[in-house]
Tab-separated table of C-alpha atoms in Angstrom:
chain	number	residue	atom	x	y	z
D	71	MET	CA	0.000	0.000	0.000
D	72	LYS	CA	2.881	2.332	0.866
D	73	GLU	CA	4.557	1.567	-2.483
D	74	LEU	CA	1.296	2.359	-4.281
D	75	THR	CA	1.090	5.719	-2.489
D	76	GLN	CA	4.692	6.525	-3.467
D	77	ALA	CA	3.962	5.662	-7.094
D	78	ASN	CA	0.856	7.865	-7.089
D	79	GLN	CA	2.877	10.758	-5.685
D	80	THR	CA	5.492	10.256	-8.387
D	81	TYR	CA	2.838	10.349	-11.096
D	82	LYS	CA	1.365	13.510	-9.569
D	83	GLY	CA	4.840	15.038	-9.612
D	84	ILE	CA	5.267	14.075	-13.275
D	85	ILE	CA	1.974	15.768	-14.197
D	86	PHE	CA	2.752	18.930	-12.204
D	87	THR	CA	6.244	19.204	-13.716
D	88	ALA	CA	4.955	18.546	-17.242
D	89	VAL	CA	2.283	21.259	-17.011
D	90	SER	CA	4.849	23.640	-15.541
D	91	ALA	CA	7.222	22.904	-18.443
D	92	VAL	CA	4.472	23.611	-20.985
D	93	ILE	CA	3.752	26.986	-19.353
D	94	PHE	CA	7.448	27.880	-19.216
D	95	GLY	CA	7.675	26.791	-22.865
D	96	PHE	CA	5.256	29.335	-24.293
D	97	THR	CA	5.940	32.359	-22.049
D	98	PRO	CA	9.281	33.285	-23.743
D	99	VAL	CA	7.321	33.956	-26.934
D	100	LEU	CA	5.069	36.351	-25.001
D	101	ALA	CA	8.092	37.985	-23.378
D	102	ARG	CA	9.685	38.502	-26.796
D	103	ILE	CA	6.513	40.285	-27.981
D	104	SER	CA	6.833	42.653	-25.010
D	105	TYR	CA	10.362	43.473	-26.171
D	106	ASP	CA	8.870	44.920	-29.345
D	107	GLY	CA	6.780	47.235	-27.153
D	108	GLY	CA	9.744	48.703	-25.273
D	109	ALA	CA	10.601	46.047	-22.665
D	110	ASN	CA	14.002	44.452	-22.075
D	111	GLY	CA	15.423	41.650	-19.926
D	112	ILE	CA	15.578	43.652	-16.697
D	113	THR	CA	12.134	45.192	-17.185
D	114	MET	CA	10.561	41.798	-17.924
D	115	THR	CA	12.194	40.264	-14.851
D	116	PHE	CA	10.867	43.081	-12.666
D	117	LEU	CA	7.350	43.015	-14.125
D	118	ARG	CA	7.136	39.212	-14.085
D	119	CYS	CA	7.808	39.258	-10.335
D	120	PHE	CA	6.148	42.540	-9.322
D	121	LEU	CA	2.819	42.169	-11.155
D	122	SER	CA	2.112	38.794	-9.573
D	123	LEU	CA	2.676	39.945	-5.963
D	124	PRO	CA	-0.845	41.377	-5.396
D	125	VAL	CA	-2.411	38.219	-6.867
D	126	LEU	CA	-0.318	35.891	-4.697
D	127	PHE	CA	-0.891	38.044	-1.593
D	128	LEU	CA	-4.650	37.943	-2.162
D	129	ILE	CA	-4.591	34.147	-2.573
D	130	LEU	CA	-2.678	33.725	0.702
D	131	LYS	CA	-5.103	36.014	2.549
D	132	ILE	CA	-8.144	34.163	1.202
D	133	LYS	CA	-6.579	30.810	2.125
D	134	GLY	CA	-5.632	32.106	5.593
D	135	ILE	CA	-1.940	31.252	5.091
D	136	PRO	CA	0.370	33.275	7.387
D	137	LEU	CA	3.215	35.164	5.706
D	138	ARG	CA	5.733	34.350	8.416
D	139	VAL	CA	8.592	32.080	7.254
D	140	GLU	CA	10.059	29.519	9.660
D	141	LYS	CA	13.557	30.447	10.837
D	142	ALA	CA	15.166	27.322	9.343
D	143	TRP	CA	13.768	28.180	5.912
D	144	ARG	CA	14.704	31.853	5.723
D	145	MET	CA	18.205	31.361	4.317
D	146	PRO	CA	17.166	28.757	1.670
D	147	VAL	CA	14.275	30.975	0.585
D	148	SER	CA	16.698	33.904	0.247
D	149	VAL	CA	19.150	31.813	-1.817
D	150	CYS	CA	16.361	30.594	-4.111
D	151	GLY	CA	15.054	34.147	-4.408
D	152	VAL	CA	18.466	35.446	-5.499
D	153	PHE	CA	19.447	32.593	-7.827
D	154	GLY	CA	16.053	31.361	-9.028
D	155	ALA	CA	13.758	34.366	-9.224
D	156	PHE	CA	16.375	37.028	-10.008
D	157	ALA	CA	19.652	35.750	-11.482
D	158	THR	CA	18.142	32.978	-13.639
D	159	THR	CA	15.412	35.172	-15.095
D	160	VAL	CA	17.636	38.184	-15.728
D	161	THR	CA	20.355	36.248	-17.537
D	162	LEU	CA	17.862	34.218	-19.607
D	163	TYR	CA	15.748	37.233	-20.590
D	164	MET	CA	18.875	39.256	-21.403
D	165	SER	CA	20.078	36.466	-23.704
D	166	TYR	CA	16.918	36.930	-25.827
D	167	SER	CA	18.357	40.271	-26.975
D	168	TYR	CA	21.416	38.537	-28.494
D	169	ILE	CA	20.255	35.124	-29.721
D	170	PRO	CA	16.934	33.567	-30.819
D	171	VAL	CA	14.516	32.523	-28.062
D	172	GLY	CA	14.686	28.869	-29.135
D	173	MET	CA	18.480	28.786	-28.947
D	174	ALA	CA	18.506	30.523	-25.554
D	175	THR	CA	15.940	28.083	-24.157
D	176	THR	CA	17.922	25.119	-25.456
D	177	LEU	CA	21.218	26.327	-23.962
D	178	HIS	CA	19.444	27.062	-20.684
D	179	PHE	CA	18.696	23.339	-20.460
D	180	VAL	CA	22.203	22.551	-19.357
D	181	TYR	CA	20.686	22.561	-15.861
D	182	PRO	CA	19.280	18.972	-15.785
D	183	VAL	CA	22.853	17.709	-16.186
D	184	LEU	CA	24.153	20.140	-13.541
D	185	VAL	CA	21.382	19.211	-11.087
D	186	THR	CA	22.076	15.492	-11.526
D	187	VAL	CA	25.845	15.906	-11.124
D	188	GLY	CA	25.372	18.149	-8.085
D	189	CYS	CA	22.974	15.777	-6.324
D	190	VAL	CA	25.190	12.753	-6.995
D	191	LEU	CA	28.588	14.298	-6.168
D	192	ILE	CA	27.690	16.704	-3.373
D	193	PHE	CA	24.789	14.924	-1.678
D	194	LYS	CA	25.755	11.348	-2.627
D	195	GLU	CA	22.275	10.790	-4.014
D	196	GLY	CA	21.781	7.433	-5.696
D	197	ILE	CA	20.714	7.401	-9.320
D	198	THR	CA	19.139	4.535	-11.221
D	199	VAL	CA	20.037	3.321	-14.698
D	200	LYS	CA	16.633	4.481	-15.937
D	201	LYS	CA	17.272	8.011	-14.673
D	202	VAL	CA	20.690	8.076	-16.349
D	203	LEU	CA	19.126	6.954	-19.636
D	204	ALA	CA	16.336	9.507	-19.198
D	205	LEU	CA	18.912	12.260	-18.629
D	206	LEU	CA	20.871	11.251	-21.743
D	207	CYS	CA	17.693	11.086	-23.847
D	208	GLY	CA	16.510	14.452	-22.579
D	209	ALA	CA	19.895	16.072	-23.232
D	210	ALA	CA	20.109	14.530	-26.706
D	211	GLY	CA	16.580	15.658	-27.536
D	212	THR	CA	17.304	19.194	-26.389
D	213	LEU	CA	20.520	19.367	-28.448
D	214	LEU	CA	18.659	18.169	-31.542
D	215	PHE	CA	16.569	21.351	-31.372
D	216	LEU	CA	19.761	23.435	-31.637
D	217	GLU	CA	19.798	23.357	-35.429
D	218	ASN	CA	21.419	26.715	-36.139
D	219	PHE	CA	24.216	26.604	-33.578
D	220	SER	CA	26.874	25.430	-36.027
D	221	ALA	CA	25.738	28.015	-38.544
D	222	GLY	CA	27.087	30.808	-36.335
D	223	SER	CA	23.707	32.349	-35.584
D	224	GLY	CA	24.497	32.953	-31.909
D	225	SER	CA	26.255	35.821	-30.210
D	226	GLY	CA	28.942	34.902	-27.697
D	227	ALA	CA	27.332	37.109	-25.038
D	228	GLY	CA	23.914	35.537	-25.622
D	229	ILE	CA	25.285	31.994	-25.404
D	230	PHE	CA	27.154	32.813	-22.193
D	231	LEU	CA	24.068	34.396	-20.587
D	232	ALA	CA	21.841	31.447	-21.525
D	233	LEU	CA	24.315	28.909	-20.104
D	234	LEU	CA	24.757	31.022	-16.972
D	235	SER	CA	20.988	31.035	-16.459
D	236	GLY	CA	21.087	27.234	-16.481
D	237	LEU	CA	23.817	27.213	-13.818
D	238	PHE	CA	21.855	29.597	-11.594
D	239	TYR	CA	18.680	27.540	-11.995
D	240	SER	CA	20.459	24.329	-11.036
D	241	VAL	CA	21.553	25.978	-7.763
D	242	HIS	CA	17.945	27.060	-7.179
D	243	MET	CA	16.599	23.540	-7.760
D	244	ILE	CA	19.141	21.762	-5.565
D	245	VAL	CA	18.652	24.193	-2.671
D	246	MET	CA	14.865	23.901	-2.931
D	247	ASP	CA	15.036	20.113	-2.871
D	248	LYS	CA	17.705	19.556	-0.207
D	249	SER	CA	16.738	22.360	2.198
D	250	GLY	CA	13.140	21.188	2.517
D	251	ILE	CA	11.462	24.410	1.381
D	252	LYS	CA	9.813	22.360	-1.371
D	253	ASN	CA	7.343	21.447	1.412
D	254	MET	CA	6.376	25.084	2.017
D	255	TYR	CA	2.900	26.081	0.810
D	256	TYR	CA	3.481	26.606	-2.903
D	257	PHE	CA	1.846	30.037	-3.318
D	258	LYS	CA	3.677	31.267	-0.223
D	259	LEU	CA	7.044	30.237	-1.628
D	260	SER	CA	6.131	31.783	-4.999
D	261	PHE	CA	5.248	35.023	-3.202
D	262	TYR	CA	8.656	35.293	-1.541
D	263	LEU	CA	10.547	34.280	-4.671
D	264	CYS	CA	8.734	36.996	-6.603
D	265	LEU	CA	9.344	39.501	-3.786
D	266	PHE	CA	13.089	38.867	-3.972
D	267	GLY	CA	13.007	38.999	-7.767
D	268	ALA	CA	11.073	42.283	-7.854
D	269	VAL	CA	13.270	44.034	-5.271
D	270	LEU	CA	16.613	42.884	-6.721
D	271	SER	CA	15.700	43.485	-10.370
D	272	GLY	CA	14.174	46.860	-9.438
D	273	ILE	CA	17.366	47.959	-7.659
D	274	TYR	CA	19.618	46.600	-10.425
D	275	GLY	CA	17.507	48.147	-13.166
D	276	GLY	CA	17.335	51.490	-11.368
D	277	VAL	CA	21.099	51.662	-10.800
D	278	THR	CA	22.012	50.629	-14.353
D	279	GLY	CA	19.210	52.595	-15.981
D	280	GLN	CA	17.867	49.484	-17.732
D	281	LEU	CA	14.495	49.480	-15.959
D	282	THR	CA	11.967	51.202	-18.189
D	283	LEU	CA	8.218	51.375	-17.679
D	284	HIS	CA	7.461	53.325	-20.853
D	285	LEU	CA	5.830	50.392	-22.631
D	286	THR	CA	3.037	50.089	-25.134
D	287	GLY	CA	-0.356	48.811	-24.000
D	288	GLN	CA	0.325	45.520	-25.776
D	289	ALA	CA	3.662	45.134	-23.975
D	290	TRP	CA	2.004	45.720	-20.591
D	291	PHE	CA	-0.671	43.141	-21.397
D	292	PHE	CA	1.813	40.436	-22.377
D	293	ALA	CA	4.060	41.254	-19.403
D	294	PHE	CA	1.093	40.732	-17.065
D	295	LEU	CA	0.226	37.501	-18.872
D	296	VAL	CA	3.798	36.234	-18.473
D	297	SER	CA	3.740	37.187	-14.790
D	298	LEU	CA	0.458	35.411	-14.125
D	299	CYS	CA	1.399	32.252	-16.027
D	300	THR	CA	4.896	31.848	-14.616
D	301	SER	CA	4.858	33.307	-11.111
D	302	VAL	CA	1.401	32.097	-10.093
D	303	GLY	CA	1.140	28.952	-12.225
D	304	ALA	CA	4.425	27.455	-13.433
D	305	ILE	CA	6.616	28.170	-10.387
D	306	SER	CA	4.060	26.716	-7.976
D	307	LEU	CA	3.540	23.610	-10.100
D	308	PHE	CA	7.281	23.101	-10.476
D	309	GLN	CA	7.733	23.282	-6.700
D	310	LEU	CA	5.115	20.525	-6.336
D	311	GLY	CA	6.930	18.531	-9.011
D	312	ILE	CA	10.178	18.705	-7.035
D	313	ARG	CA	8.307	17.777	-3.849
D	314	TYR	CA	6.868	14.581	-5.337
D	315	THR	CA	9.647	13.450	-7.703
D	316	GLY	CA	12.868	15.060	-6.429
D	317	ALA	CA	15.170	17.592	-8.104
D	318	VAL	CA	16.804	15.173	-10.563
D	319	ALA	CA	13.569	13.736	-11.969
D	320	ALA	CA	11.914	17.177	-12.101
D	321	ALA	CA	14.926	18.611	-13.964
D	322	ILE	CA	14.784	15.826	-16.555
D	323	LEU	CA	11.001	16.126	-16.965
D	324	SER	CA	11.291	19.861	-17.533
D	325	THR	CA	12.909	19.121	-20.902
D	326	LEU	CA	9.312	19.024	-22.139
D	327	GLU	CA	9.644	22.801	-22.292
D	328	PRO	CA	11.556	22.874	-25.624
D	329	ILE	CA	8.860	20.648	-27.189
D	330	THR	CA	6.306	23.336	-26.352
D	331	SER	CA	8.510	25.975	-27.973
D	332	VAL	CA	8.896	23.826	-31.101
D	333	ILE	CA	5.155	23.191	-31.423
D	334	LEU	CA	4.410	26.900	-30.953
D	335	GLY	CA	7.004	27.741	-33.583
D	336	ILE	CA	5.220	25.429	-36.027
D	337	LEU	CA	1.643	26.500	-35.226
D	338	VAL	CA	2.163	30.231	-34.616
D	339	LEU	CA	5.295	31.187	-36.534
D	340	GLY	CA	4.969	28.702	-39.415
D	341	GLU	CA	8.339	27.052	-38.780
D	342	LEU	CA	9.153	23.737	-40.450
D	343	PHE	CA	8.852	20.476	-38.509
D	344	THR	CA	12.235	19.049	-39.499
D	345	THR	CA	13.587	15.544	-38.998
D	346	ARG	CA	15.863	16.811	-36.227
D	347	LYS	CA	12.913	18.288	-34.363
D	348	ILE	CA	10.930	15.065	-34.704
D	349	ALA	CA	13.909	13.098	-33.337
D	350	GLY	CA	14.288	15.613	-30.497
D	351	CYS	CA	10.639	15.277	-29.501
D	352	VAL	CA	10.891	11.472	-29.553
D	353	CYS	CA	14.020	11.504	-27.338
D	354	ILE	CA	12.433	13.839	-24.781
D	355	LEU	CA	9.158	11.919	-24.677
D	356	PHE	CA	11.124	8.691	-24.198
D	357	SER	CA	12.937	10.286	-21.236
D	358	VAL	CA	9.527	11.066	-19.684
D	359	VAL	CA	8.468	7.435	-20.140
D	360	LEU	CA	11.675	6.289	-18.400
D	361	ILE	CA	11.029	8.593	-15.437
D	362	ALA	CA	7.460	7.299	-15.180
D	363	ALA	CA	8.770	3.718	-15.298
D	364	ALA	CA	11.277	4.474	-12.539
D	365	GLY	CA	8.427	5.895	-10.419
D	366	LYS	CA	6.324	2.785	-11.010
D	367	LYS	CA	9.196	0.565	-9.878
D	368	ARG	CA	9.387	2.525	-6.629
């Protein structure tokens, strides 16, 4: 009976992480539209965090959830706020100004490998053969989407920023998993992550002069949409995914995000569905099946 409960929790974690990945997959397209209306990486980071704060605060008040954070969780929440909500988002959004969104998203997905290596080497976490195969399939599938890399379509600064965002996000994921704050009420954790992100990006943008609020009406609309989808929806679901499956499995499952970007590129932008993209989708979907099989075995 206990094994059945564990398996059910794993499946719930898979669903939560998959939905989160889909949301994260289509929001970069919306963010890029806001760029055309006067936004930039710093502005989008600030608005993504700031605009969701009233919504999250209202949800917590309605639910009767106290805002006080337990003493043992204050440092981990601060670390995740700095690395996850601020540093990851800023570097990823800034990379969109130098390289295509698809390339930036693909390079960002260095973090499943970093999370796995960190959990195994630092925390001596065991890893099954199925998880190793899933990681390799997910990484291979993600790389298959990187069609134009060899053609020299990327700026060095953009590539560096995208890879750096993956490093920052891996730190965020490992701290969330190993510190125990994954068990905090999900909207409460999202609230504090967004609070850190809004304050830090606001200060950084104000000092550097990169924070601009002179946006078109369309840019404001899409910025609010990005904020609502990511800060209220995707971040909370991803936290639940880590809670039920662990950081390594959640990181591998999040490779569903590039599939969403590919499908949107085909349906919205009229991009071609090439053989490489088909192979990439198959590899990533196979990695999801392997994770599900590993959960069933548990």
